[in-house]
Amino acid sequence: MSKKAIKPSLENPFAPPEVVKFTIPGEIPGKTGGYEEVMKEGHDLIHRPIRSVKIDQIEKQHFKKRMTVWERIRVLTENEPNILFQNWGKNLDGASLVTGILNIRGRDVAIYGHDFTVRAGSMDATNGNKLARLFQMAGEKGIPLIGMNDSAGAYVPAGVGGLDGYAEAFTALRKISGVVPSIMCMFGFNAGGGSYLPRQGSFVIQPNDTFFGLTGPGVVKSVLGEDVTPEELGGPKVHGLSGVADLTVEDEVGALRSALQLLNYLPDNNSVLAPFQQTSDPLDRKTWEINTLLKKAFNSPTGFNTPFDVSIMIQQICDHGDYFEMQRDRARNAITAFGRLGGNVVGFVANNSAVASGQIDVDAAYKIARFNRFCNIYNIPLIFMEDTTGFLPGREQEARGIVQAGRAMLDSIVDIRTPRILLIIRNAYGGAYASYNNYPTGADLVLALPTTRLAVMGPAGKEFVYKDELRKVRNAVAEQVKLGTQERTAAGMEPGEAKKEAEKDATEWLKAREAELNLRYEKELMNPKEALSLGSISSLVMPTDLRKVLGENLNFFLRHYKPSPMQAVQREFH
């Protein structure tokens, strides 16, 4: 038995050796010369980044559950990629980054990907320049961008050239931000510039077993003396909760397929609408499931205080129930998602009462603001679904800047220029209503379900509306206790015991009177009647007609909307 180690190889030992001939089919071979030599050199140069990689390097990638950049490209499309800027030098300068144009479902898409099998996908000046050229071309031609990031950072032997390369790429990507959408997939271990660059993109997708961040765990250990794992420092759970990653997925294939799915909802650039997709789902389809959901929730023992998952409503409204939620791991008290209604792409922004009663906290406000601004830039209409008791109060929220976050959300709503509709589902109180896409903030249409409870305040508002009646009732408690004690003492009960029984009865009597005032407040003021009379609500819509009413109105607004780049003054925003 041979003790010699067997080296893995991708070559078929039985296959005849590859011979590349530079002749026309059917041509009788003649004497070769300088032309054939030049052709051979060119052929070798084109295939150099792939063929120069040892099988050991590819195996290392696979052992880490990673693909090579060429394998990733094949997941995105079956079509042959058009590889651009094949400017790799004698030391493979530039070869660790692949740039090109793919045809994905009939759409031109610019792509780049770090080749970790070549110098660990590191950045040098050549890479930075070719990346900047790709970004500039994507902006000029108006085509979306997909990035596949898998880099060890700047190439140290390149010196300042690697840093200049990143700076050039940073600048070029920033200049096309808001011109064409970009989707960034994070693979492997990325730090420093390898994290800043992709986060400049529109959306970031991060699979499990990956890392990206300011610095790696080793630097944290040496500077702060803190032991931390890559997962704890910059893994998908960390970035998913903070919103640094818009989507977290299981693996690389999941990331690439999510990128394709997300791309399906995005326009090519800021001058066109997102792609229309013909649907067989009738626009007048009755949404019976929404009726069933609300009926079961509001007829339960907790009545109109019963929470429910608003994503069920979004699903029923969308074509064939298909929608794509963004930042799923962050602030679940607010849902932001792309969907289609009658074939048109629409953005959904919804309060989710199933989590924290749908109250708007710092994370939810920033999540909504970011989504609004993206849709506004890229001509995507918006449907807001309101069901919130207001902004979340408390010391923690104030310390985190809830006023600033609320301002960011309000600013993003006021600035919207695309068609937008507000649907009030149930609760709409105070400042949350005033800052949530109503007519004064620019809504094109405000609709409400009959279950709407629109008021300046929630049930606590009875303290102000019925303050005189409440004062009388509460002042009567002492007299109730006095009379009850006397009656019980006269009946032979011990004075101490008689007072306790009287206080208990008086407390129950007070609760009953306050409950009556609560119901009266809800019937008289927590309803859509006043808002309808004032024109704050355009009309009521039945739960079973939601898809039809929203779809028909959206079609009307889109018929009279001309997609274009933003021309208005760019106001300050946080």
Coordinates of C-alpha atoms in Angstrom, one line a residue:
M1 CA 0.0 0.0 0.0
S2 CA 1.4 3.4 -1.0
K3 CA 2.2 5.7 1.9
K4 CA 2.3 8.7 -0.5
A5 CA -0.4 11.2 0.2
I6 CA -3.0 11.6 -2.5
K7 CA -3.5 15.2 -3.5
P8 CA -7.1 16.0 -4.5
S9 CA -7.6 17.2 -8.1
L10 CA -10.5 18.4 -10.3
E11 CA -8.9 16.9 -13.4
N12 CA -10.3 13.8 -15.0
P13 CA -7.3 11.4 -15.4
F14 CA -9.1 9.7 -18.3
A15 CA -9.9 12.8 -20.2
P16 CA -7.6 13.7 -23.1
P17 CA -5.5 16.8 -22.6
E18 CA -7.1 20.1 -23.5
V19 CA -5.8 21.5 -26.6
V20 CA -6.9 25.0 -27.5
K21 CA -6.6 25.7 -31.3
F22 CA -6.9 29.2 -32.7
T23 CA -8.2 28.1 -36.1
I24 CA -11.5 28.5 -37.9
P25 CA -13.6 25.3 -37.9
G26 CA -12.8 23.3 -41.1
E27 CA -9.6 25.2 -41.8
I28 CA -6.6 23.2 -42.8
P29 CA -3.9 23.8 -40.2
G30 CA -1.0 25.6 -41.5
K31 CA 2.2 27.1 -40.2
T32 CA 1.7 28.9 -36.8
G33 CA 3.3 32.1 -36.0
G34 CA 3.2 35.2 -33.9
Y35 CA -0.6 35.5 -34.2
E36 CA -1.2 32.1 -32.5
E37 CA 1.2 32.9 -29.8
V38 CA -0.5 36.2 -29.0
M39 CA -3.9 34.4 -29.0
K40 CA -2.6 31.7 -26.6
E41 CA -1.2 34.4 -24.2
G42 CA -4.6 36.2 -24.3
H43 CA -6.5 32.9 -23.6
D44 CA -4.2 32.1 -20.7
L45 CA -4.6 35.6 -19.3
I46 CA -8.4 35.5 -19.4
H47 CA -8.5 32.2 -17.5
R48 CA -5.6 33.0 -15.2
P49 CA -7.6 33.9 -12.0
I50 CA -9.4 30.6 -12.2
R51 CA -6.7 28.3 -13.3
S52 CA -4.0 29.8 -11.1
V53 CA -6.0 28.8 -8.0
K54 CA -4.8 25.6 -6.4
I55 CA -7.4 23.0 -5.5
D56 CA -6.3 23.3 -1.9
Q57 CA -7.6 26.9 -1.8
I58 CA -11.0 25.8 -3.2
E59 CA -11.2 23.0 -0.7
K60 CA -10.5 25.4 2.1
Q61 CA -13.5 27.5 1.0
H62 CA -15.7 24.5 0.9
F63 CA -14.5 23.3 4.3
K64 CA -15.6 26.6 5.7
K65 CA -19.0 26.1 4.1
R66 CA -18.3 28.8 1.6
M67 CA -18.4 28.9 -2.2
T68 CA -16.0 30.4 -4.6
V69 CA -17.0 33.6 -6.3
W70 CA -17.6 31.7 -9.5
E71 CA -19.9 29.3 -7.8
R72 CA -21.8 32.2 -6.3
I73 CA -22.3 33.8 -9.7
R74 CA -23.8 30.5 -11.0
V75 CA -26.4 30.6 -8.2
L76 CA -27.4 34.1 -9.4
T77 CA -27.9 33.2 -13.0
E78 CA -27.5 30.3 -15.4
N79 CA -26.4 32.7 -18.2
E80 CA -22.7 33.2 -19.0
P81 CA -21.4 36.2 -17.0
N82 CA -20.0 39.2 -18.8
I83 CA -16.8 39.7 -16.8
L84 CA -15.4 43.3 -17.0
F85 CA -12.1 44.8 -16.1
Q86 CA -9.9 41.8 -16.4
N87 CA -7.0 43.9 -15.2
W88 CA -5.0 41.4 -13.2
G89 CA -1.2 42.0 -13.2
K90 CA 1.7 39.6 -13.0
N91 CA 1.2 39.3 -9.2
L92 CA -2.5 38.8 -9.7
D93 CA -3.1 42.5 -8.8
G94 CA -6.8 43.0 -9.2
A95 CA -7.6 39.3 -9.6
S96 CA -9.0 39.0 -6.1
L97 CA -12.1 41.0 -7.1
V98 CA -14.4 39.9 -9.9
T99 CA -16.7 42.5 -11.6
G100 CA -19.2 42.0 -14.3
I101 CA -22.7 42.2 -15.7
L102 CA -25.3 39.5 -15.4
N103 CA -28.6 38.9 -17.1
I104 CA -31.0 38.0 -14.3
R105 CA -34.5 37.2 -15.5
G106 CA -34.1 39.5 -18.4
R107 CA -32.6 42.4 -16.4
D108 CA -29.1 43.7 -16.5
V109 CA -27.5 43.6 -13.1
A110 CA -24.0 44.8 -12.1
I111 CA -22.2 42.4 -9.8
Y112 CA -18.9 42.2 -7.9
G113 CA -17.5 39.5 -5.7
H114 CA -14.3 39.0 -3.8
D115 CA -12.4 35.9 -4.7
F116 CA -11.1 34.6 -1.4
T117 CA -9.0 31.9 -3.1
V118 CA -6.8 34.7 -4.5
R119 CA -5.0 36.7 -1.9
A120 CA -7.9 36.2 0.5
G121 CA -10.0 38.6 -1.6
S122 CA -8.0 41.5 -0.3
M123 CA -8.2 45.1 -1.7
D124 CA -5.4 46.8 -3.6
A125 CA -5.4 50.0 -5.7
T126 CA -6.3 48.1 -8.8
N127 CA -9.3 46.5 -7.2
G128 CA -10.5 49.8 -5.8
N129 CA -10.3 51.4 -9.2
K130 CA -12.1 48.6 -11.1
L131 CA -14.8 48.6 -8.3
A132 CA -15.3 52.3 -8.7
R133 CA -15.6 52.0 -12.5
L134 CA -18.3 49.3 -12.0
F135 CA -20.2 51.5 -9.7
Q136 CA -20.0 54.5 -12.0
M137 CA -21.2 52.4 -14.9
A138 CA -24.1 51.0 -12.9
G139 CA -25.1 54.6 -12.1
E140 CA -24.7 55.8 -15.7
K141 CA -26.6 52.9 -17.2
G142 CA -29.3 52.8 -14.5
I143 CA -28.9 49.1 -13.5
P144 CA -29.1 47.6 -10.0
L145 CA -26.0 46.2 -8.1
I146 CA -25.4 43.0 -6.2
G147 CA -22.2 42.7 -4.1
M148 CA -20.7 39.5 -2.8
N149 CA -18.3 40.5 0.0
D150 CA -15.7 38.0 1.2
S151 CA -12.5 39.9 1.9
A152 CA -9.7 40.0 4.5
G153 CA -9.5 43.8 4.0
A154 CA -6.8 45.8 2.5
Y155 CA -3.8 44.0 0.9
V156 CA -1.0 44.8 3.3
P157 CA 1.9 44.5 0.8
A158 CA 0.1 47.1 -1.3
G159 CA 0.6 49.7 1.4
V160 CA -1.4 52.9 1.1
G161 CA -2.6 51.6 -2.3
G162 CA -5.0 49.3 -0.6
L163 CA -6.4 52.1 1.5
D164 CA -6.7 54.3 -1.5
G165 CA -8.5 51.5 -3.3
Y166 CA -11.2 51.4 -0.5
A167 CA -11.5 55.2 -0.5
E168 CA -12.1 55.3 -4.3
A169 CA -14.7 52.6 -4.0
F170 CA -16.4 54.3 -1.0
T171 CA -16.8 57.5 -3.0
A172 CA -18.1 55.9 -6.1
L173 CA -20.7 53.8 -4.2
R174 CA -21.9 56.8 -2.3
K175 CA -22.4 58.8 -5.5
I176 CA -24.7 56.2 -7.0
S177 CA -26.7 55.8 -3.7
G178 CA -30.2 56.9 -4.4
V179 CA -29.6 56.5 -8.2
V180 CA -29.7 52.7 -8.4
P181 CA -30.6 50.2 -5.6
S182 CA -27.9 47.8 -4.3
I183 CA -28.0 44.5 -2.4
M184 CA -24.9 43.4 -0.5
C185 CA -24.4 39.8 0.6
M186 CA -21.9 39.2 3.5
F187 CA -19.8 36.1 3.2
G188 CA -16.9 34.9 5.3
F189 CA -15.0 37.2 7.7
N190 CA -15.1 41.0 6.8
A191 CA -13.6 43.8 8.9
G192 CA -12.9 47.5 8.6
G193 CA -13.3 48.6 5.0
G194 CA -14.8 45.3 4.1
S195 CA -17.7 46.3 6.4
Y196 CA -18.1 50.0 5.6
L197 CA -18.3 49.5 1.9
P198 CA -21.2 47.0 1.8
R199 CA -23.2 48.9 4.4
Q200 CA -23.2 51.9 2.1
G201 CA -25.5 49.7 -0.1
S202 CA -29.3 49.8 0.1
F203 CA -29.7 46.4 1.8
V204 CA -27.4 43.9 3.6
I205 CA -28.0 40.2 3.7
Q206 CA -26.0 38.1 6.3
P207 CA -25.9 34.3 6.5
N208 CA -25.1 32.3 9.6
D209 CA -21.4 31.6 10.5
T210 CA -20.2 34.9 9.1
F211 CA -18.8 38.0 10.6
F212 CA -18.5 41.7 9.7
G213 CA -17.6 44.6 11.9
L214 CA -15.3 47.5 12.8
T215 CA -12.6 45.1 14.0
G216 CA -12.2 41.4 14.7
P217 CA -12.2 39.7 18.1
G218 CA -8.4 39.7 18.2
V219 CA -8.2 43.5 18.2
V220 CA -11.0 43.8 20.8
K221 CA -8.9 41.4 23.0
S222 CA -5.7 43.4 22.6
V223 CA -7.3 46.8 23.1
L224 CA -10.0 46.2 25.6
G225 CA -8.9 42.8 27.1
E226 CA -12.3 41.5 26.4
D227 CA -12.9 37.9 25.2
V228 CA -15.6 37.8 22.6
T229 CA -16.5 35.4 19.8
P230 CA -17.0 36.6 16.2
E231 CA -20.7 35.6 16.5
E232 CA -21.1 37.7 19.6
L233 CA -19.3 40.7 18.1
G234 CA -20.6 40.8 14.5
G235 CA -22.7 37.8 13.8
P236 CA -26.1 37.8 12.1
K237 CA -28.0 37.8 15.5
V238 CA -26.2 41.0 16.5
H239 CA -26.6 42.8 13.2
G240 CA -30.2 41.5 12.7
L241 CA -31.3 43.0 16.0
S242 CA -29.6 46.4 15.4
G243 CA -30.7 46.7 11.8
V244 CA -27.2 46.8 10.4
A245 CA -28.2 43.6 8.5
D246 CA -31.6 43.9 6.8
L247 CA -31.9 40.2 6.3
T248 CA -30.4 37.2 8.1
V249 CA -30.5 33.8 6.4
E250 CA -29.3 30.2 7.0
D251 CA -26.4 30.0 4.4
E252 CA -24.8 31.4 1.3
V253 CA -27.3 29.9 -1.1
G254 CA -30.1 31.4 1.1
A255 CA -28.5 34.8 0.9
L256 CA -28.1 34.7 -2.9
R257 CA -31.6 33.5 -3.4
S258 CA -32.9 36.2 -1.0
A259 CA -31.1 38.7 -3.1
L260 CA -32.8 37.5 -6.2
Q261 CA -36.2 37.6 -4.5
L262 CA -35.6 41.1 -3.2
L263 CA -34.4 42.3 -6.6
N264 CA -37.8 41.2 -8.0
Y265 CA -39.4 44.0 -5.9
L266 CA -36.9 46.8 -6.8
P267 CA -36.8 49.1 -9.8
D268 CA -33.7 49.3 -12.0
N269 CA -33.1 53.0 -11.0
N270 CA -34.8 56.1 -9.5
S271 CA -36.4 57.1 -12.8
V272 CA -38.7 54.1 -13.2
L273 CA -41.3 52.1 -11.3
A274 CA -40.5 48.7 -9.9
P275 CA -41.3 45.9 -12.4
F276 CA -45.0 45.2 -12.9
Q277 CA -45.9 41.5 -12.7
Q278 CA -49.1 40.2 -14.2
T279 CA -51.2 38.3 -11.7
S280 CA -54.1 35.8 -11.8
D281 CA -55.2 36.9 -8.3
P282 CA -58.5 38.9 -8.8
L283 CA -58.3 42.4 -7.4
D284 CA -61.8 42.1 -6.1
R285 CA -61.1 38.9 -4.2
K286 CA -62.8 39.0 -0.9
T287 CA -60.5 39.0 2.1
W288 CA -62.7 36.8 4.4
E289 CA -59.7 35.7 6.5
I290 CA -59.2 39.3 7.7
N291 CA -62.8 39.4 8.8
T292 CA -62.3 36.0 10.6
L293 CA -59.1 37.3 12.3
L294 CA -60.7 40.5 13.6
K295 CA -63.9 38.8 14.6
K296 CA -62.0 36.2 16.7
A297 CA -59.8 38.8 18.3
F298 CA -62.4 41.4 19.2
N299 CA -65.0 38.9 20.3
S300 CA -62.5 37.3 22.7
P301 CA -62.7 38.0 26.5
T302 CA -60.2 40.9 26.2
G303 CA -62.3 42.5 23.5
F304 CA -60.8 45.4 21.5
N305 CA -57.6 45.1 23.6
T306 CA -56.8 41.8 22.0
P307 CA -53.4 41.8 20.1
F308 CA -53.1 40.1 16.7
D309 CA -50.4 39.7 14.1
V310 CA -50.9 42.3 11.4
S311 CA -48.7 40.4 8.9
I312 CA -51.7 38.1 8.4
M313 CA -53.6 41.1 7.0
I314 CA -50.7 42.0 4.7
Q315 CA -50.6 38.5 3.4
Q316 CA -54.3 38.5 2.6
I317 CA -54.1 41.9 0.8
C318 CA -51.1 40.9 -1.4
D319 CA -51.3 39.0 -4.7
H320 CA -51.4 35.3 -3.9
G321 CA -50.4 36.1 -0.3
D322 CA -46.8 36.8 -1.3
Y323 CA -44.8 39.5 0.4
F324 CA -41.2 40.1 1.4
E325 CA -40.5 41.5 4.9
M326 CA -37.5 43.6 5.7
Q327 CA -35.5 43.7 9.0
R328 CA -37.5 40.7 10.3
D329 CA -35.4 40.4 13.4
R330 CA -35.6 44.0 14.5
A331 CA -38.5 45.8 16.2
R332 CA -41.3 43.3 15.5
N333 CA -43.8 45.9 16.8
A334 CA -43.5 47.4 13.4
I335 CA -43.6 45.5 10.1
T336 CA -42.0 46.8 6.9
A337 CA -42.4 44.7 3.8
F338 CA -42.6 44.8 0.0
G339 CA -45.6 43.2 -1.8
R340 CA -47.6 43.3 -4.9
L341 CA -51.2 44.5 -5.3
G342 CA -52.7 44.0 -8.7
G343 CA -49.2 43.4 -10.1
N344 CA -47.8 46.7 -8.8
V345 CA -45.0 46.7 -6.1
V346 CA -46.1 48.5 -2.9
G347 CA -44.4 49.0 0.4
F348 CA -46.3 48.1 3.6
V349 CA -45.6 49.9 6.9
A350 CA -47.7 48.5 9.7
N351 CA -48.0 48.6 13.5
N352 CA -48.0 45.1 14.9
S353 CA -50.1 44.9 18.1
A354 CA -48.9 41.3 18.6
V355 CA -45.7 42.8 20.0
A356 CA -45.7 45.5 22.7
S357 CA -49.2 46.5 21.6
G358 CA -47.7 48.0 18.4
Q359 CA -46.2 50.9 20.4
I360 CA -43.5 52.8 18.5
D361 CA -40.1 52.7 20.2
V362 CA -36.7 53.9 19.1
D363 CA -35.9 50.9 17.0
A364 CA -39.4 50.8 15.3
A365 CA -39.2 54.5 14.5
Y366 CA -35.8 54.2 12.8
K367 CA -36.9 51.0 11.0
I368 CA -39.9 52.8 9.6
A369 CA -38.0 55.9 8.7
R370 CA -35.3 54.0 6.7
F371 CA -38.0 52.0 4.8
N372 CA -40.0 55.1 4.0
R373 CA -36.9 56.9 2.6
F374 CA -36.0 54.0 0.3
C375 CA -39.5 53.7 -1.1
N376 CA -39.6 57.5 -1.6
I377 CA -36.4 57.6 -3.5
Y378 CA -37.3 54.6 -5.8
N379 CA -40.9 55.5 -6.7
I380 CA -42.5 52.8 -4.6
P381 CA -46.0 53.6 -3.3
L382 CA -46.8 53.0 0.4
I383 CA -49.7 51.6 2.4
F384 CA -49.6 52.5 6.1
M385 CA -51.6 50.3 8.4
E386 CA -52.1 52.0 11.8
D387 CA -52.9 50.2 15.1
T388 CA -50.9 51.7 17.9
T389 CA -51.5 53.2 21.3
G390 CA -48.7 55.7 20.7
F391 CA -45.0 56.1 21.3
L392 CA -43.5 54.0 24.1
P393 CA -42.8 56.1 27.1
G394 CA -40.1 55.6 29.8
R395 CA -36.7 56.6 31.0
E396 CA -34.9 54.0 28.8
Q397 CA -36.6 55.3 25.6
E398 CA -35.9 58.9 26.5
A399 CA -32.2 58.1 27.2
R400 CA -32.0 56.3 23.8
G401 CA -33.5 59.3 22.0
I402 CA -37.1 58.5 21.3
V403 CA -37.8 62.2 20.5
Q404 CA -35.1 62.1 17.8
A405 CA -36.2 58.7 16.5
G406 CA -39.8 59.9 16.4
R407 CA -38.7 63.0 14.5
A408 CA -36.8 60.8 12.0
M409 CA -40.0 58.8 11.4
L410 CA -42.2 61.9 11.1
D411 CA -39.7 63.6 8.7
S412 CA -39.6 60.6 6.5
I413 CA -43.4 60.5 6.3
V414 CA -43.8 64.3 5.5
D415 CA -41.1 64.0 2.8
I416 CA -42.9 61.2 0.9
R417 CA -43.7 62.1 -2.7
T418 CA -44.9 58.7 -3.9
P419 CA -48.6 57.7 -3.7
R420 CA -49.5 56.7 -0.2
I421 CA -52.6 55.5 1.6
L422 CA -53.4 55.2 5.3
L423 CA -55.6 52.4 6.6
I424 CA -56.6 52.7 10.3
I425 CA -57.3 49.2 11.7
R426 CA -58.0 50.0 15.3
N427 CA -56.1 52.2 17.7
A428 CA -54.9 55.6 16.6
Y429 CA -54.1 57.8 19.5
G430 CA -52.5 61.2 20.1
G431 CA -49.1 62.0 18.7
A432 CA -48.8 58.6 17.0
Y433 CA -51.8 59.4 14.9
A434 CA -50.7 62.9 14.2
S435 CA -47.3 61.7 12.9
Y436 CA -48.4 58.6 11.0
N437 CA -49.3 59.6 7.4
N438 CA -52.7 61.3 7.9
Y439 CA -54.1 64.0 5.5
P440 CA -52.2 66.9 7.2
T441 CA -48.8 65.0 6.7
G442 CA -49.5 64.4 3.0
A443 CA -51.6 61.2 2.7
D444 CA -53.4 60.8 -0.6
L445 CA -56.2 58.8 1.0
V446 CA -57.2 57.9 4.6
L447 CA -59.4 54.8 5.1
A448 CA -60.6 53.2 8.3
L449 CA -62.2 50.0 9.4
P450 CA -65.4 50.2 11.5
T451 CA -63.2 48.9 14.4
T452 CA -61.2 52.2 14.4
R453 CA -60.7 53.9 17.8
L454 CA -59.4 57.3 16.9
A455 CA -58.9 59.7 19.8
V456 CA -56.6 62.2 21.4
M457 CA -56.0 59.7 24.2
G458 CA -56.8 56.1 24.9
P459 CA -59.1 55.0 27.7
A460 CA -57.2 57.3 30.1
G461 CA -58.9 60.2 28.3
K462 CA -61.9 59.7 30.4
E463 CA -60.0 61.4 33.3
F464 CA -60.2 64.7 31.3
V465 CA -63.6 64.3 29.5
Y466 CA -65.6 63.2 32.5
K467 CA -63.5 64.8 35.2
D468 CA -66.5 66.3 37.1
E469 CA -68.4 63.0 37.1
L470 CA -65.3 61.1 38.2
R471 CA -64.7 63.6 41.0
K472 CA -68.3 63.1 42.3
V473 CA -68.0 59.3 42.1
R474 CA -64.6 59.2 43.9
N475 CA -65.8 61.7 46.6
A476 CA -68.8 59.5 47.2
V477 CA -66.5 56.6 48.2
A478 CA -65.9 57.9 51.7
E479 CA -69.6 58.3 52.3
Q480 CA -70.3 54.8 50.9
V481 CA -67.7 53.4 53.4
K482 CA -69.3 55.3 56.3
L483 CA -72.8 54.2 55.5
G484 CA -71.7 50.6 54.9
T485 CA -69.8 50.5 58.2
Q486 CA -72.8 51.8 60.1
E487 CA -75.2 49.3 58.5
R488 CA -72.9 46.4 59.3
T489 CA -72.3 47.5 62.9
A490 CA -76.0 47.9 63.5
A491 CA -76.4 44.3 62.2
G492 CA -74.0 43.1 65.0
M493 CA -70.7 43.0 63.1
E494 CA -67.5 44.0 64.7
P495 CA -66.6 47.6 63.9
G496 CA -63.2 46.7 62.4
E497 CA -64.6 43.9 60.3
A498 CA -67.5 46.1 59.3
K499 CA -65.2 48.8 58.0
K500 CA -63.1 46.3 55.9
E501 CA -66.3 44.9 54.3
A502 CA -67.6 48.4 53.6
E503 CA -64.3 49.5 52.0
K504 CA -64.3 46.4 49.8
D505 CA -67.8 47.0 48.6
A506 CA -67.0 50.7 48.0
T507 CA -63.9 49.8 45.9
E508 CA -66.0 47.4 43.7
W509 CA -68.7 50.0 43.3
L510 CA -66.1 52.6 42.2
K511 CA -64.6 50.1 39.7
A512 CA -68.0 49.5 38.3
R513 CA -68.7 53.2 37.9
E514 CA -65.3 53.8 36.2
A515 CA -65.9 50.9 33.9
E516 CA -69.2 52.4 32.9
L517 CA -67.4 55.7 32.1
N518 CA -64.8 53.8 30.1
L519 CA -67.4 52.2 27.9
R520 CA -69.2 55.5 27.5
Y521 CA -65.9 57.2 26.5
E522 CA -65.2 54.4 24.0
K523 CA -68.7 54.7 22.5
E524 CA -68.8 58.4 22.4
L525 CA -65.2 59.4 21.5
M526 CA -63.1 56.3 20.6
N527 CA -64.6 55.7 17.2
P528 CA -64.3 57.0 13.6
K529 CA -67.4 59.1 13.7
E530 CA -65.8 62.5 14.6
A531 CA -62.9 61.9 12.2
L532 CA -65.4 61.1 9.4
S533 CA -67.4 64.3 10.0
L534 CA -64.2 66.4 10.0
G535 CA -62.9 64.7 6.8
S536 CA -59.9 63.3 8.7
I537 CA -61.0 59.9 7.3
S538 CA -62.2 59.7 3.8
S539 CA -64.4 56.6 4.1
L540 CA -64.9 53.4 6.0
V541 CA -64.1 50.1 4.4
M542 CA -65.3 46.6 5.4
P543 CA -62.6 44.0 6.2
T544 CA -63.7 41.7 3.4
D545 CA -63.3 44.5 0.8
L546 CA -59.8 45.6 1.8
R547 CA -57.9 44.2 -1.2
K548 CA -60.4 45.6 -3.7
V549 CA -60.6 49.1 -2.2
L550 CA -56.8 49.4 -1.6
G551 CA -56.0 48.0 -5.1
E552 CA -58.4 50.2 -7.0
N553 CA -57.2 53.4 -5.3
L554 CA -53.6 52.4 -5.7
N555 CA -54.1 51.9 -9.4
F556 CA -55.8 55.3 -9.7
F557 CA -52.9 57.1 -7.9
L558 CA -50.3 55.3 -10.0
R559 CA -52.0 56.2 -13.2
H560 CA -51.4 59.8 -12.3
Y561 CA -47.9 59.4 -10.9
K562 CA -44.8 60.0 -13.1
P563 CA -41.7 58.2 -11.7
S564 CA -38.6 60.4 -11.6
P565 CA -35.5 61.2 -9.5
M566 CA -36.1 63.3 -6.5
Q567 CA -36.0 67.0 -7.4
A568 CA -37.1 68.7 -4.2
V569 CA -34.9 70.3 -1.6
Q570 CA -33.1 67.7 0.4
R571 CA -34.0 68.5 4.0
E572 CA -31.9 67.6 7.0
F573 CA -32.6 64.2 8.5
H574 CA -31.2 62.0 11.2

